[in-house]
PDB file of C-alpha atoms in Angstrom:
ATOM      1  CA  MET A 673      -0.006  -0.184   0.389  1.00  0.00           C
ATOM      2  CA  ARG A 674       2.953   2.824   1.106  1.00  0.00           C
ATOM      3  CA  ASN A 675       5.045   1.609  -2.709  1.00  0.00           C
ATOM      4  CA  ARG A 676       1.107   2.256  -4.124  1.00  0.00           C
ATOM      5  CA  ARG A 677       0.984   5.692  -2.684  1.00  0.00           C
ATOM      6  CA  ILE A 678       4.021   6.603  -3.399  1.00  0.00           C
ATOM      7  CA  PHE A 679       4.276   5.575  -7.221  1.00  0.00           C
ATOM      8  CA  ILE A 680       1.374   7.599  -7.212  1.00  0.00           C
ATOM      9  CA  VAL A 681       2.871  10.644  -5.894  1.00  0.00           C
ATOM     10  CA  ALA A 682       5.501  10.472  -7.960  1.00  0.00           C
ATOM     11  CA  LEU A 683       3.322   9.758 -10.928  1.00  0.00           C
ATOM     12  CA  LEU A 684       1.229  13.406  -9.789  1.00  0.00           C
ATOM     13  CA  THR A 685       4.710  14.914  -9.497  1.00  0.00           C
ATOM     14  CA  LEU A 686       6.066  14.210 -12.947  1.00  0.00           C
ATOM     15  CA  ALA A 687       2.633  15.186 -14.925  1.00  0.00           C
ATOM     16  CA  LEU A 688       2.628  18.342 -12.430  1.00  0.00           C
ATOM     17  CA  ALA A 689       5.702  19.090 -13.890  1.00  0.00           C
ATOM     18  CA  THR A 690       5.045  18.116 -17.089  1.00  0.00           C
ATOM     19  CA  LEU A 691       2.486  20.558 -17.741  1.00  0.00           C
ATOM     20  CA  ALA A 692       4.780  22.616 -15.850  1.00  0.00           C
ATOM     21  CA  ALA A 693       7.596  22.990 -18.446  1.00  0.00           C
ATOM     22  CA  ALA A 694       4.890  22.761 -21.815  1.00  0.00           C
ATOM     23  CA  GLN A 695       4.055  26.872 -20.144  1.00  0.00           C
ATOM     24  CA  LYS A 696       5.568  29.304 -22.171  1.00  0.00           C
ATOM     25  CA  PRO A 697       5.866  32.373 -20.764  1.00  0.00           C
ATOM     26  CA  ASN A 698       4.118  35.228 -22.177  1.00  0.00           C
ATOM     27  CA  PHE A 699       6.092  39.041 -23.084  1.00  0.00           C
ATOM     28  CA  SER A 700       3.352  40.707 -23.608  1.00  0.00           C
ATOM     29  CA  GLY A 701       3.214  44.287 -22.101  1.00  0.00           C
ATOM     30  CA  SER A 702       4.650  48.200 -22.541  1.00  0.00           C
ATOM     31  CA  TRP A 703       8.771  48.092 -20.980  1.00  0.00           C
ATOM     32  CA  LYS A 704      11.335  51.225 -20.902  1.00  0.00           C
ATOM     33  CA  LEU A 705      14.268  50.898 -21.800  1.00  0.00           C
ATOM     34  CA  ASP A 706      16.918  50.604 -18.489  1.00  0.00           C
ATOM     35  CA  GLY A 707      20.177  51.811 -20.079  1.00  0.00           C
ATOM     36  CA  ALA A 708      22.000  51.742 -16.874  1.00  0.00           C
ATOM     37  CA  LYS A 709      21.426  47.761 -17.414  1.00  0.00           C
ATOM     38  CA  SER A 710      21.599  47.857 -21.187  1.00  0.00           C
ATOM     39  CA  ASP A 711      25.389  47.742 -23.417  1.00  0.00           C
ATOM     40  CA  PHE A 712      24.825  48.544 -27.143  1.00  0.00           C
ATOM     41  CA  GLY A 713      28.603  48.691 -28.453  1.00  0.00           C
ATOM     42  CA  PRO A 714      29.532  50.048 -30.353  1.00  0.00           C
ATOM     43  CA  GLN A 715      26.777  52.730 -29.821  1.00  0.00           C
ATOM     44  CA  PRO A 716      25.376  55.302 -27.580  1.00  0.00           C
ATOM     45  CA  VAL A 717      22.758  54.368 -24.500  1.00  0.00           C
ATOM     46  CA  PRO A 718      19.940  56.551 -26.331  1.00  0.00           C
ATOM     47  CA  ASP A 719      17.911  58.832 -24.049  1.00  0.00           C
ATOM     48  CA  SER A 720      15.360  56.410 -24.159  1.00  0.00           C
ATOM     49  CA  MET A 721      13.088  53.666 -25.321  1.00  0.00           C
ATOM     50  CA  THR A 722      10.252  51.996 -25.691  1.00  0.00           C
ATOM     51  CA  MET A 723       8.536  48.564 -26.289  1.00  0.00           C
ATOM     52  CA  LYS A 724       5.140  47.507 -26.147  1.00  0.00           C
ATOM     53  CA  VAL A 725       4.561  43.792 -26.789  1.00  0.00           C
ATOM     54  CA  ALA A 726       0.966  41.681 -27.908  1.00  0.00           C
ATOM     55  CA  HIS A 727       1.422  38.611 -27.690  1.00  0.00           C
ATOM     56  CA  ASP A 728      -0.787  35.765 -27.752  1.00  0.00           C
ATOM     57  CA  ASP A 729       1.069  32.391 -29.036  1.00  0.00           C
ATOM     58  CA  PRO A 730       1.935  32.447 -31.381  1.00  0.00           C
ATOM     59  CA  LYS A 731       1.236  35.595 -32.418  1.00  0.00           C
ATOM     60  CA  LEU A 732       4.410  38.353 -31.315  1.00  0.00           C
ATOM     61  CA  LYS A 733       3.837  42.472 -31.867  1.00  0.00           C
ATOM     62  CA  VAL A 734       6.957  44.407 -31.157  1.00  0.00           C
ATOM     63  CA  ALA A 735       6.619  47.799 -31.370  1.00  0.00           C
ATOM     64  CA  GLN A 736       9.299  50.419 -30.422  1.00  0.00           C
ATOM     65  CA  SER A 737      10.382  53.750 -30.050  1.00  0.00           C
ATOM     66  CA  GLY A 738      13.473  55.858 -29.586  1.00  0.00           C
ATOM     67  CA  PRO A 739      15.604  57.565 -30.789  1.00  0.00           C
ATOM     68  CA  GLN A 740      15.848  55.997 -34.335  1.00  0.00           C
ATOM     69  CA  GLY A 741      11.748  56.748 -34.733  1.00  0.00           C
ATOM     70  CA  GLU A 742       8.942  54.311 -34.342  1.00  0.00           C
ATOM     71  CA  SER A 743       9.031  50.092 -35.888  1.00  0.00           C
ATOM     72  CA  GLU A 744       6.613  46.930 -35.346  1.00  0.00           C
ATOM     73  CA  MET A 745       7.356  43.996 -36.181  1.00  0.00           C
ATOM     74  CA  ASN A 746       5.201  41.060 -36.771  1.00  0.00           C
ATOM     75  CA  PHE A 747       5.695  36.835 -36.469  1.00  0.00           C
ATOM     76  CA  THR A 748       5.050  34.019 -35.074  1.00  0.00           C
ATOM     77  CA  THR A 749       6.814  32.268 -33.059  1.00  0.00           C
ATOM     78  CA  ASP A 750       6.385  28.740 -34.676  1.00  0.00           C
ATOM     79  CA  GLY A 751       8.860  29.567 -36.807  1.00  0.00           C
ATOM     80  CA  LYS A 752       6.596  30.630 -39.997  1.00  0.00           C
ATOM     81  CA  GLU A 753       8.747  33.648 -42.270  1.00  0.00           C
ATOM     82  CA  VAL A 754       7.155  36.604 -42.539  1.00  0.00           C
ATOM     83  CA  THR A 755       7.522  40.038 -43.881  1.00  0.00           C
ATOM     84  CA  ASN A 756       8.055  42.926 -42.082  1.00  0.00           C
ATOM     85  CA  GLN A 757       8.962  46.963 -42.988  1.00  0.00           C
ATOM     86  CA  MET A 758      11.823  48.858 -41.869  1.00  0.00           C
ATOM     87  CA  GLN A 759      12.460  52.051 -42.150  1.00  0.00           C
ATOM     88  CA  GLY A 760      10.839  51.416 -46.011  1.00  0.00           C
ATOM     89  CA  MET A 761      13.082  47.965 -46.075  1.00  0.00           C
ATOM     90  CA  ASP A 762      12.032  44.287 -46.253  1.00  0.00           C
ATOM     91  CA  VAL A 763      13.292  42.583 -43.331  1.00  0.00           C
ATOM     92  CA  LYS A 764      12.955  38.656 -43.862  1.00  0.00           C
ATOM     93  CA  GLY A 765      12.540  37.162 -39.757  1.00  0.00           C
ATOM     94  CA  VAL A 766      11.676  33.604 -38.615  1.00  0.00           C
ATOM     95  CA  ALA A 767      10.624  33.520 -34.787  1.00  0.00           C
ATOM     96  CA  LYS A 768      10.633  30.254 -32.824  1.00  0.00           C
ATOM     97  CA  TRP A 769      10.890  29.294 -29.313  1.00  0.00           C
ATOM     98  CA  GLU A 770      14.282  28.323 -27.750  1.00  0.00           C
ATOM     99  CA  GLY A 771      12.912  26.715 -23.919  1.00  0.00           C
ATOM    100  CA  GLU A 772      11.535  29.597 -22.213  1.00  0.00           C
ATOM    101  CA  THR A 773      13.342  32.154 -25.138  1.00  0.00           C
ATOM    102  CA  ILE A 774      11.808  33.694 -28.079  1.00  0.00           C
ATOM    103  CA  VAL A 775      14.484  34.424 -30.885  1.00  0.00           C
ATOM    104  CA  VAL A 776      14.100  36.129 -33.723  1.00  0.00           C
ATOM    105  CA  SER A 777      16.307  35.838 -36.900  1.00  0.00           C
ATOM    106  CA  ASN A 778      15.855  38.487 -39.903  1.00  0.00           C
ATOM    107  CA  LYS A 779      17.890  39.791 -42.546  1.00  0.00           C
ATOM    108  CA  LEU A 780      17.422  42.261 -44.407  1.00  0.00           C
ATOM    109  CA  ASP A 781      19.171  43.067 -47.498  1.00  0.00           C
ATOM    110  CA  LEU A 782      20.632  46.809 -47.990  1.00  0.00           C
ATOM    111  CA  GLY A 783      21.858  47.476 -51.388  1.00  0.00           C
ATOM    112  CA  GLY A 784      23.782  44.207 -52.044  1.00  0.00           C
ATOM    113  CA  THR A 785      24.633  43.749 -49.196  1.00  0.00           C
ATOM    114  CA  GLU A 786      23.264  41.333 -47.089  1.00  0.00           C
ATOM    115  CA  VAL A 787      22.624  42.516 -42.936  1.00  0.00           C
ATOM    116  CA  SER A 788      21.690  39.919 -40.255  1.00  0.00           C
ATOM    117  CA  PHE A 789      20.795  40.124 -36.930  1.00  0.00           C
ATOM    118  CA  LYS A 790      19.444  37.873 -33.760  1.00  0.00           C
ATOM    119  CA  GLN A 791      17.747  38.431 -30.716  1.00  0.00           C
ATOM    120  CA  VAL A 792      17.208  36.843 -28.338  1.00  0.00           C
ATOM    121  CA  TYR A 793      14.442  37.396 -25.832  1.00  0.00           C
ATOM    122  CA  ALA A 794      14.129  36.482 -22.428  1.00  0.00           C
ATOM    123  CA  LEU A 795      12.092  37.204 -19.133  1.00  0.00           C
ATOM    124  CA  SER A 796      13.043  37.620 -15.393  1.00  0.00           C
ATOM    125  CA  ASP A 797      12.326  38.866 -12.248  1.00  0.00           C
ATOM    126  CA  GLY A 798       9.307  37.409 -12.842  1.00  0.00           C
ATOM    127  CA  GLY A 799       8.328  38.642 -15.817  1.00  0.00           C
ATOM    128  CA  LYS A 800       8.983  41.948 -14.683  1.00  0.00           C
ATOM    129  CA  VAL A 801      12.425  42.550 -16.183  1.00  0.00           C
ATOM    130  CA  MET A 802      13.038  41.956 -19.947  1.00  0.00           C
ATOM    131  CA  THR A 803      16.085  40.999 -21.568  1.00  0.00           C
ATOM    132  CA  SER A 804      16.730  41.770 -25.354  1.00  0.00           C
ATOM    133  CA  SER A 805      20.242  40.221 -26.863  1.00  0.00           C
ATOM    134  CA  VAL A 806      20.485  41.296 -30.241  1.00  0.00           C
ATOM    135  CA  HIS A 807      24.099  40.079 -32.804  1.00  0.00           C
ATOM    136  CA  ILE A 808      24.577  41.460 -35.731  1.00  0.00           C
ATOM    137  CA  VAL A 809      26.500  41.165 -38.590  1.00  0.00           C
ATOM    138  CA  SER A 810      27.050  43.206 -41.639  1.00  0.00           C
ATOM    139  CA  PRO A 811      29.914  44.343 -44.084  1.00  0.00           C
ATOM    140  CA  GLN A 812      30.853  46.385 -41.794  1.00  0.00           C
ATOM    141  CA  GLY A 813      31.882  43.330 -39.370  1.00  0.00           C
ATOM    142  CA  GLU A 814      29.941  41.933 -36.066  1.00  0.00           C
ATOM    143  CA  PHE A 815      29.130  43.222 -32.778  1.00  0.00           C
ATOM    144  CA  ASP A 816      27.234  42.772 -29.978  1.00  0.00           C
ATOM    145  CA  MET A 817      23.846  44.677 -28.056  1.00  0.00           C
ATOM    146  CA  LYS A 818      21.833  44.493 -24.763  1.00  0.00           C
ATOM    147  CA  MET A 819      19.111  46.045 -24.150  1.00  0.00           C
ATOM    148  CA  VAL A 820      17.438  45.509 -20.750  1.00  0.00           C
ATOM    149  CA  PHE A 821      13.312  46.726 -20.912  1.00  0.00           C
ATOM    150  CA  ASN A 822      11.667  46.657 -17.288  1.00  0.00           C
ATOM    151  CA  LYS A 823       7.910  46.440 -17.072  1.00  0.00           C
ATOM    152  CA  GLN A 824       6.341  49.635 -16.677  1.00  0.00           C
TER     153      GLN A 824
END
């Protein structure tokens, strides 16, 4: 009888752990850049930057406002390629889950020159902090940026 109870408890624990692992975080919200915790590589940290994320998996909409203007990009987290517009240019991108992070790989053609950037979105501090790590590859070289946002 005791072994049966232990087996049932172990089975329930496994089922709950599987259910918890299947739930992905939701990135929705209004976010404000924390410049002190961010690193823009060779570029100066902007005085202000905000991001609004609407996330209803698999749909992901990211609207950003900063010193270089405003942009809005739409993705699906199921790995399907989408085309967005950024400053009048086509940007082809793919978003997918990697564990509890969303990885977005984008490419754009600047007059015959390809620029790619891989962006990884992660939540921490109970969903109150979002970190966007970006790796950019261009003919001028490669560099990384880390933008830390606080939920508003």
